[in-house]
Coordinates of C-alpha atoms in Angstrom, one line a residue:
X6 CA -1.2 26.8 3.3
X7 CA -4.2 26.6 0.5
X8 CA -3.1 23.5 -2.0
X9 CA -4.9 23.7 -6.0
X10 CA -5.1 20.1 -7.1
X11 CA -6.1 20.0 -10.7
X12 CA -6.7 16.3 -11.5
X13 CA -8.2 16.4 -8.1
X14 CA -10.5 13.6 -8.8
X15 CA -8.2 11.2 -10.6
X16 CA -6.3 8.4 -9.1
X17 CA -3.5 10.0 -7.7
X18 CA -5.4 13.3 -7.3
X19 CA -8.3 11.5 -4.9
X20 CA -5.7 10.2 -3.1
X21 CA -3.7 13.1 -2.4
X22 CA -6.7 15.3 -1.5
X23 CA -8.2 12.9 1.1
X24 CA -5.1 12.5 2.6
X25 CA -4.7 16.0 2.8
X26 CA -8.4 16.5 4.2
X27 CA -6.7 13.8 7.0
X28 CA -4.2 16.4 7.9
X29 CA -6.5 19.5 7.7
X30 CA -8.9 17.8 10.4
X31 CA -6.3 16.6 12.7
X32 CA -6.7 13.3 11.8
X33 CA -3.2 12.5 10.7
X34 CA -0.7 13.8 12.7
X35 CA 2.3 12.6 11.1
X36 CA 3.1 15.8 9.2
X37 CA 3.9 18.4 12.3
X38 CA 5.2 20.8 9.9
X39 CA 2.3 21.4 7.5
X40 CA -0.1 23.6 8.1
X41 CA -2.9 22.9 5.5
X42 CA -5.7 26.0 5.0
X43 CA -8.3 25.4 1.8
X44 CA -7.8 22.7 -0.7
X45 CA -8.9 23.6 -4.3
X46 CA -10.6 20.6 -6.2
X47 CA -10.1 21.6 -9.8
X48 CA -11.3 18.9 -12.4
X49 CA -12.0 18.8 -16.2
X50 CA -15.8 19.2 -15.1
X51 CA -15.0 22.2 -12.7
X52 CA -16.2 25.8 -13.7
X53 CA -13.8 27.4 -15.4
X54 CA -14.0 30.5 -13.5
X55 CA -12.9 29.0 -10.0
X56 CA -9.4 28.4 -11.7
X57 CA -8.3 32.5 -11.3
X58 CA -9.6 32.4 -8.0
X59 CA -7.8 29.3 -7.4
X60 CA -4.3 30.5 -9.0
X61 CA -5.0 33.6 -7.1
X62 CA -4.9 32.5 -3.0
X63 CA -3.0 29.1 -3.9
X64 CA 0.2 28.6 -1.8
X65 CA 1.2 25.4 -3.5
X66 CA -0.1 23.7 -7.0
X67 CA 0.1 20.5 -7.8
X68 CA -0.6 19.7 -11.3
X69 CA -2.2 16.4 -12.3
X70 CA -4.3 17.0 -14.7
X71 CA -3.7 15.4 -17.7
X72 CA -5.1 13.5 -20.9
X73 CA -3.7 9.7 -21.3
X74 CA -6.5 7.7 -23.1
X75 CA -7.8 10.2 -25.8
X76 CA -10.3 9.9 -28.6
X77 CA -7.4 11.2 -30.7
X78 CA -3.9 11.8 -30.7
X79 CA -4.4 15.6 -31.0
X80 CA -6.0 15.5 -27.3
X81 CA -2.9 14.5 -26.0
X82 CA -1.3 18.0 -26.8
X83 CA -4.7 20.0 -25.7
X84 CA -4.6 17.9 -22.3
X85 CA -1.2 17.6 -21.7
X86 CA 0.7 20.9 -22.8
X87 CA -2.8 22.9 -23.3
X88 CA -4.5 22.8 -19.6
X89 CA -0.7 23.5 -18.2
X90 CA -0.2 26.5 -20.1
X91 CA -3.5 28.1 -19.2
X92 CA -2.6 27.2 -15.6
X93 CA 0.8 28.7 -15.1
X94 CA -0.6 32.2 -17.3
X95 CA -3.4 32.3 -15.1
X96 CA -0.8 32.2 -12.2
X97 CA 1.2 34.6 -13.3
X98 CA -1.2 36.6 -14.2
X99 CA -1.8 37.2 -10.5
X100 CA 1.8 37.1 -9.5
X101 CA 1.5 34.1 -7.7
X102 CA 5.3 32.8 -7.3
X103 CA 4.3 29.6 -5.5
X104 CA 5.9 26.3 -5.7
X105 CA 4.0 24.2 -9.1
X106 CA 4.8 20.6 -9.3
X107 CA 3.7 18.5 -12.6
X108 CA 3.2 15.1 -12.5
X109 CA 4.8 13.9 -16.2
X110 CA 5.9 10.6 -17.2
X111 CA 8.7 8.2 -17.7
X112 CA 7.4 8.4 -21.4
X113 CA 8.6 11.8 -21.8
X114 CA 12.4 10.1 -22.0
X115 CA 11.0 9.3 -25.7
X116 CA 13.9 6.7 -25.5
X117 CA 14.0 3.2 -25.9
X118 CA 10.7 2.1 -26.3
X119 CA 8.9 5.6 -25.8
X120 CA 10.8 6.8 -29.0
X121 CA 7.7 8.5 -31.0
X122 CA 5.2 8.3 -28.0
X123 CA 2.7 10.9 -28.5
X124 CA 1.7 10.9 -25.1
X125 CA 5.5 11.2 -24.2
X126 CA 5.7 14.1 -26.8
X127 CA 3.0 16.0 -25.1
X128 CA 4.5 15.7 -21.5
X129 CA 8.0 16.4 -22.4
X130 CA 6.6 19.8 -24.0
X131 CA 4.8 20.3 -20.1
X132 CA 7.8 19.7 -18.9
X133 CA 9.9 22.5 -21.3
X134 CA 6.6 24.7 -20.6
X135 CA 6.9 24.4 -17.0
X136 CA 11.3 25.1 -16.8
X137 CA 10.5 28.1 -19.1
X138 CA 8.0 29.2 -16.0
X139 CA 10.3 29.0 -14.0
X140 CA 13.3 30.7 -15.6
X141 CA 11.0 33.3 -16.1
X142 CA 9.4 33.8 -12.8
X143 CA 11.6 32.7 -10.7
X144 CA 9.1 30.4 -9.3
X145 CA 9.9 26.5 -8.0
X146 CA 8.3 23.9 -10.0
X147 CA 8.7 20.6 -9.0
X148 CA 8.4 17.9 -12.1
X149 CA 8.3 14.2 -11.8
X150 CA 8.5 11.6 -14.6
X151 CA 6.2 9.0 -12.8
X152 CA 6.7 5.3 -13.8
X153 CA 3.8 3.0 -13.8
X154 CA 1.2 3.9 -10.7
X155 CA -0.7 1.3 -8.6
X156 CA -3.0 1.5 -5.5
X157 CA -7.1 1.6 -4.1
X158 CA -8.9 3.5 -6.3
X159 CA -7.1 2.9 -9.7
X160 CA -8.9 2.6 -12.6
X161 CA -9.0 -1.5 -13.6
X162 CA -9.2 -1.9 -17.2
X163 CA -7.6 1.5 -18.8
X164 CA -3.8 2.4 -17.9
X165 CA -2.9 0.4 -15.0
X166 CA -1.7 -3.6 -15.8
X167 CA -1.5 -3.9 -12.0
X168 CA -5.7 -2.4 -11.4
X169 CA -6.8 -4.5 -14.2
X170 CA -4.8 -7.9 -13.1
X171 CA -5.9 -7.2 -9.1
X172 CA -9.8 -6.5 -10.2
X173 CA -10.0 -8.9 -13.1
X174 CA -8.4 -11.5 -10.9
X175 CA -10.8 -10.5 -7.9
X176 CA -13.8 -10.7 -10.2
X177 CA -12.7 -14.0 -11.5
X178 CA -12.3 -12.5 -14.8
X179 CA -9.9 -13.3 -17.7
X180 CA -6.7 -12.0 -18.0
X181 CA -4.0 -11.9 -20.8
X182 CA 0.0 -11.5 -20.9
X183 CA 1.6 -11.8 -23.7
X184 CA 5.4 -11.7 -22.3
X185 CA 5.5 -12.5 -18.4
X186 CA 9.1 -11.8 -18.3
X187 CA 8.5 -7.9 -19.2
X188 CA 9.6 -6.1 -15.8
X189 CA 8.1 -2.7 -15.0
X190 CA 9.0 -0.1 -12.6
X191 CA 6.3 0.7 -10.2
X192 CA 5.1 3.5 -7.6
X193 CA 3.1 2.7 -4.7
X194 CA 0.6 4.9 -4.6
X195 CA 0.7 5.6 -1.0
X196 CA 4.6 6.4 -1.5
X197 CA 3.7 8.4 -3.4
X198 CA 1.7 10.8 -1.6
X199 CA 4.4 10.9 1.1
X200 CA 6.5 12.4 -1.6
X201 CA 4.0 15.3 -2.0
X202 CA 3.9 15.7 1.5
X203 CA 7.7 16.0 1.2
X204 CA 7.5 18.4 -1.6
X205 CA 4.6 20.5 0.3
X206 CA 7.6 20.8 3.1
X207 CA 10.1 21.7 1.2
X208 CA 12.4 18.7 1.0
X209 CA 11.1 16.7 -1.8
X210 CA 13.9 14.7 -3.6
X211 CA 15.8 15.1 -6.6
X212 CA 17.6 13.9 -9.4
X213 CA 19.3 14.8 -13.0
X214 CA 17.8 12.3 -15.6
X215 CA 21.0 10.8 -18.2
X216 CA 19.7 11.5 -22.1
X217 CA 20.1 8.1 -22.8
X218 CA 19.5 5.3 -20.1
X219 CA 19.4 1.3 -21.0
X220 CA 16.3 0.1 -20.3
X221 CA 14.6 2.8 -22.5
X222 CA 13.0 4.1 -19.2
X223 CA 14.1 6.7 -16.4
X224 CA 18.0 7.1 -16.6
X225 CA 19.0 9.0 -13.7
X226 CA 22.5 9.9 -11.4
X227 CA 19.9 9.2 -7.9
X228 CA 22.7 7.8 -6.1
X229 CA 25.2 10.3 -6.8
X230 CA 23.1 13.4 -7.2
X231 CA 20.2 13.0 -5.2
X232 CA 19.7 16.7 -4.0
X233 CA 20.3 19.1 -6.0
X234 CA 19.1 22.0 -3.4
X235 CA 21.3 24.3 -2.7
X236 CA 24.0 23.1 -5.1
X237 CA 26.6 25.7 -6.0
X238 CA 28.5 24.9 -9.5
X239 CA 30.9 26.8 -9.4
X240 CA 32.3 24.8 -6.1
X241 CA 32.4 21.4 -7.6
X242 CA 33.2 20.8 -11.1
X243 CA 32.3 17.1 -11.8
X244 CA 28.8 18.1 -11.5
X245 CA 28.9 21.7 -13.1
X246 CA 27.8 19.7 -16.7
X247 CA 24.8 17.9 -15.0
X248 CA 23.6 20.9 -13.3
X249 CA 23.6 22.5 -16.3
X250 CA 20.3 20.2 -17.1
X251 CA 16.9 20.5 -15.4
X252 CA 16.9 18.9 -11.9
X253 CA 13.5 16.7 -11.9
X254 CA 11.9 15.1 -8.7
X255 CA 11.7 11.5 -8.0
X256 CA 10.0 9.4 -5.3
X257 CA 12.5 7.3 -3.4
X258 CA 10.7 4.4 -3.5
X259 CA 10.0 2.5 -6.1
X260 CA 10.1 -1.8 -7.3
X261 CA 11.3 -3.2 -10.6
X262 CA 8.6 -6.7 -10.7
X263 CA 8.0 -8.7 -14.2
X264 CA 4.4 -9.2 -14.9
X265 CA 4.4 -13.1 -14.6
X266 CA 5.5 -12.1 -10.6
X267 CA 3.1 -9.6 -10.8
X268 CA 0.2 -12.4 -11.8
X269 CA 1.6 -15.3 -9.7
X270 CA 1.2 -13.3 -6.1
X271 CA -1.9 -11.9 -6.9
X272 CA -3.3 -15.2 -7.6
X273 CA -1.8 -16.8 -4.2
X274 CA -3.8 -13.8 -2.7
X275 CA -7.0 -15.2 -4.4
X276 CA -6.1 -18.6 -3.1
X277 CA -6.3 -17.2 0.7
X278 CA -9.9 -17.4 0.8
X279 CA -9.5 -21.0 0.6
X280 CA -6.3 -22.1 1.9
X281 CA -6.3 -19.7 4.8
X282 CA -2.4 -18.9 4.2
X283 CA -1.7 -15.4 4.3
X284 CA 1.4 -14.9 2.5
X285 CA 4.8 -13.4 3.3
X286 CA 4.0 -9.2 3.1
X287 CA 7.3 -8.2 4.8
X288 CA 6.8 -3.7 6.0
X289 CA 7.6 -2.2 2.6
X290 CA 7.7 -4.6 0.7
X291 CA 6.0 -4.7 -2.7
X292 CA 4.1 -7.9 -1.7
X293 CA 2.3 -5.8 1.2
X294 CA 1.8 -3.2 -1.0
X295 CA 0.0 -5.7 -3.8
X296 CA -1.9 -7.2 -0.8
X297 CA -3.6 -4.0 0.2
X298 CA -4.3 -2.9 -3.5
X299 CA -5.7 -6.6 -4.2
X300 CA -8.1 -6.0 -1.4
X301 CA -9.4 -3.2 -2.3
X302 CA -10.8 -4.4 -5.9
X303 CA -13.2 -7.7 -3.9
X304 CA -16.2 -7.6 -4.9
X305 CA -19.0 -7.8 -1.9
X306 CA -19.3 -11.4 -2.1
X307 CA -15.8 -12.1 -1.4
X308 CA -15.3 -9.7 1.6
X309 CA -16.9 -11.9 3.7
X310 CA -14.8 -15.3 4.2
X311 CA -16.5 -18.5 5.3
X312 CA -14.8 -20.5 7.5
X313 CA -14.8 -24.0 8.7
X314 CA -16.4 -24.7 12.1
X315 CA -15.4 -28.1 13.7
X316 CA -18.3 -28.4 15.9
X317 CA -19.3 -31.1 18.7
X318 CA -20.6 -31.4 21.5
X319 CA -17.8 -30.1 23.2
X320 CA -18.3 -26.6 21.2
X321 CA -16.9 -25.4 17.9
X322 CA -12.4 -25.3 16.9
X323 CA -12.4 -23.2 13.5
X324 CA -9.2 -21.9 12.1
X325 CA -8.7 -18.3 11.1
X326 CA -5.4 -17.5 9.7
X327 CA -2.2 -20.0 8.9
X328 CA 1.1 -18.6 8.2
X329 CA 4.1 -20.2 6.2
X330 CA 6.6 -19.6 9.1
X331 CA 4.7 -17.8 12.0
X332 CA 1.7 -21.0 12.7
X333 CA -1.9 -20.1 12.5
X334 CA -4.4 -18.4 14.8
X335 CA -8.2 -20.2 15.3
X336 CA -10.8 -19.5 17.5
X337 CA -12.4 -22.2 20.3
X338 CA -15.6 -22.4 22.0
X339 CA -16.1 -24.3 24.5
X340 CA -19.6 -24.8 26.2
X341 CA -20.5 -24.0 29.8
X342 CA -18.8 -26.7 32.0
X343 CA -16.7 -28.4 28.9
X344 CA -12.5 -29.5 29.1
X345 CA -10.8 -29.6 26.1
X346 CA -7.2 -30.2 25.3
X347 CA -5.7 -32.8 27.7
X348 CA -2.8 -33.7 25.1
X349 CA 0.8 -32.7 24.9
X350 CA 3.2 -32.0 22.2
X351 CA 7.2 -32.1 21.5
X352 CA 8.3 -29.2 19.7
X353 CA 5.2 -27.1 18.8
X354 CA 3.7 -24.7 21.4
X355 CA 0.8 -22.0 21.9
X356 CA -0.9 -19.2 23.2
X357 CA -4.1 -19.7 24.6
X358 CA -6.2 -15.9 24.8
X359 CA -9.3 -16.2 26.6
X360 CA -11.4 -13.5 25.6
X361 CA -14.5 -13.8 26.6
X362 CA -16.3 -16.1 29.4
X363 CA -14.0 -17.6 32.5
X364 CA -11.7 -20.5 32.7
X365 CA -9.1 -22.4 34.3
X366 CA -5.9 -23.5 32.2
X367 CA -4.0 -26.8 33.8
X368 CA -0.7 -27.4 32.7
X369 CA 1.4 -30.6 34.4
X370 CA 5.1 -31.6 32.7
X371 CA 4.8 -35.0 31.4
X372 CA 6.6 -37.2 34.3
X373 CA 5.4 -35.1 36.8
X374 CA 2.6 -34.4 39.4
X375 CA 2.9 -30.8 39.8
X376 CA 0.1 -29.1 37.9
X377 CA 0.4 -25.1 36.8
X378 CA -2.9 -23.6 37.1
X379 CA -4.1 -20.2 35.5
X380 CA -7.5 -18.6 36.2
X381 CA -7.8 -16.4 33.0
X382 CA -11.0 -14.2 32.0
X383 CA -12.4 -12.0 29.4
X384 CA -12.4 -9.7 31.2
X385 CA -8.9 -9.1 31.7
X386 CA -6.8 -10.3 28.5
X387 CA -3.8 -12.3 29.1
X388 CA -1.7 -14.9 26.8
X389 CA -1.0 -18.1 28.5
X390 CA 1.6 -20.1 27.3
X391 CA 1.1 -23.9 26.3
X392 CA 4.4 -25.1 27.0
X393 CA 6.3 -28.0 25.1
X394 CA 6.8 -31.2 26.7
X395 CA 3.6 -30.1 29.2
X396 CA -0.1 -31.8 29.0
X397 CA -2.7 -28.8 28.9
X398 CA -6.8 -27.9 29.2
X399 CA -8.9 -25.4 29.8
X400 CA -11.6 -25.2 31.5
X401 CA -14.7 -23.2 31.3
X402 CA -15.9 -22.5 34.8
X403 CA -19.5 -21.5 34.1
X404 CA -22.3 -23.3 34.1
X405 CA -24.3 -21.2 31.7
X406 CA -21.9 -19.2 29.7
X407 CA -20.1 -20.6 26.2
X408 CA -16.1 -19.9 26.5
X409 CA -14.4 -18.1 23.9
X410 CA -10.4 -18.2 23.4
X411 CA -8.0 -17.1 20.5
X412 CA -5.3 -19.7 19.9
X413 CA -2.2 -19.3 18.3
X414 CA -0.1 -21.8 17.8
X415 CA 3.5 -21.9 16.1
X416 CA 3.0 -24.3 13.5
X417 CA 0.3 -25.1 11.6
X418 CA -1.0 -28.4 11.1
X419 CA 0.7 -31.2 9.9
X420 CA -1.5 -34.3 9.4
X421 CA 1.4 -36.7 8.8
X422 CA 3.0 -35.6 12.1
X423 CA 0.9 -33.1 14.5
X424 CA 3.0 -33.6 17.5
X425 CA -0.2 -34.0 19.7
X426 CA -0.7 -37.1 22.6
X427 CA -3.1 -37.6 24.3
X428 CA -2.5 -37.2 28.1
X429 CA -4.7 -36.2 30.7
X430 CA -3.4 -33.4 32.9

């Protein structure tokens, strides 16, 4: 299958090519059923001239090229409605029936508080441009009204509230919000790119947007008329009426976050680098999502994280990581011929991951003689148990070698009560 991306280096074009590029070189084999041939890179700086050849051997377009920060309102038309048309002319100029998806904008609505959008003008007379296409041709086009974007590689500091909060924030940089309560309605960037593999596939999802919806934003009937493929009118009445209108496409996944949320969990990301509390970033959730795209705005000087070493003449204990409800991870080293531990606790317990050097682990349940005893090296990675109400150590058996081992424990450190006595095993 050969793909034209025009946008191709924008935000969500960059994305969508490399992760295409992934799936061309066998690198990501999650998509078994696409085949991917030549991609097409078409930008505003391409030549000209590779567009017919593009339009000519293209299996699938996806159109996201687009004007959203003009010099002047004019350029929103020329961008928007003007690059489209010379796209889909050029394609059928050739013939070429292929699928054509358009990435358009919850701004086309022009309700609520997109009434008189320019921008929203422009995309809503893509969208008309591109159903006319279709009627005409018979071709499938695929249009989505995207809400606010976020993800790596998103411009800070020109369209995104969500780039310019994570870099601003990383670079220790001002930021203003005028209304923290304002919620908006955001796409993860990498959710959405499993949508275009979707609609590459052939089962990308749909919906029939309500004229007028109450939040001034995407009205739709998603839960009651998700997929539209294959619908037959005549067979089911209720929906006839809502058939009658364009069926867009939508990606499934999507979060509703006010901007003072927005703010507040970016800055307890910040706060990591000093408190060493990763926060809660539940799979899926928007938090992880934020995390990631955080991340990728540090600047060098923050990628690196110093940490504390507790050193003595025992070795070094540093903590890595803490957790609000899954403890905290640190690493220990232990010089050649050293014991640490010899204490016990009540309720907390650990995990004690040699991995490299050689030791011996001693365990002995307080009121009791017998002593466990675990020979554990580096090279062979096991996770030993510290068990509650047992005194423990570990012991590096070499004379010359420093011992290394990853600790987790399930709590993290509570000064006023750390449930740690002293006991020798």
């Amino acid at each position: 299958m050969n793909i034209l991306i025009t946008g191709a280096k924008g935000f969500v074009g960059k994305n969508l090519v490399e992760n295409l590029k992934n799936i061309r070189d066998g690198k990501n084999r999650s998509y078994p059923e696409l085949s991917v041939g030549e991609i097409y890179e078409y930008d505003i700086d391409s030549d000209a001239s590779l567009l017919d050849d593009y339009c000519k051997n293209a299996d699938f377009v996806f159109n996201l090229a687009g004007v959203n920060r003009p010099k002047t309102e004019d350029e929103f038309m020329k961008g928007n409605f003007g690059f489209a048309s010379t796209l889909l002319e050029t394609l059928e100029k050739h013939g070429n029936t292929c699928p054509v998806m358009l990435s358009s904008s919850v701004q086309a609505s022009l309700t609520g508080r997109f009434k008189g959008s320019v921008y929203g003008e422009s995309k809503r007379a893509g969208e008309n441009l591109f159903f006319d296409y279709s009627r005409r041709t018979g071709a499938k086009v695929l249009v989505y009204r995207f809400p606010n974007l976020f993800g790596k590689w998103c411009r800070p500091n020109y369209n995104s509230a969500v780039a310019t909060f994570c870099y601003n924030i990383a670079h220790d940089l001002p930021i203003q919000v005028s209304d923290p309560s304002v919620e908006l309605e955001l796409v993860y960037i990498d959710d959405l790119v499993r949508e275009m593999m979707s609609a590459l596939a052939g089962k990308e999802h749909r919906c029939v947007l309500s004229e007028v919806c109450s939040d001034g934003e995407t009205g739709d009937k998603r839960g009651k008329f998700a997929d539209m493929n294959g619908f037959d009118a005549g067979k089911n009445a209720e929906k006839a009426d809502v058939c009658a209108r364009p069926a867009y496409c939508f990606v499934p996944v999507c979060h509703r976050v006010t901007l003072g949320k927005i703010v507040k969990t970016i800055e307890s990301f910040k706060a990591q680098r000093d408190t060493l509390f990763i926060p809660d970033i539940p799979a899926g959730s928007f938090e992880k999502k934020l995390y990631s795209t955080y991340l990728s705005y540090l600047p060098a000087d923050k990628v690196v994280v110093p940490l504390k070493m507790n050193a003595d003449e025992r070795g070094s204990f540093t903590e890595v990581l803490k957790t609000t409800s899954h403890g905290q991870f640190s690493v220990n080293i232990s010089r050649p011929g050293i014991t640490k531990g010899q204490h016990w606790h009540n309720t907390k317990w650990e995990f004690f991951i040699v991995v490299s050097g050689e030791a011996l682990i001693e365990e002995r349940k307080i009121g009791s003689d017998e002593v466990l005893r675990f020979k554990v090296s580096g090279k062979k990675i096991e996770a030993v148990h510290m068990l509650p109400g047992y005194t423990h150590n570990i012991i590096n058996l070499s004379d010359t070698d420093e011992l290394v081992t990853l600790m987790w424990a399930n709590e993290t450190l509570d000064k006023d009560n750390p449930d740690t006595f002293y006991e020798k095993v």
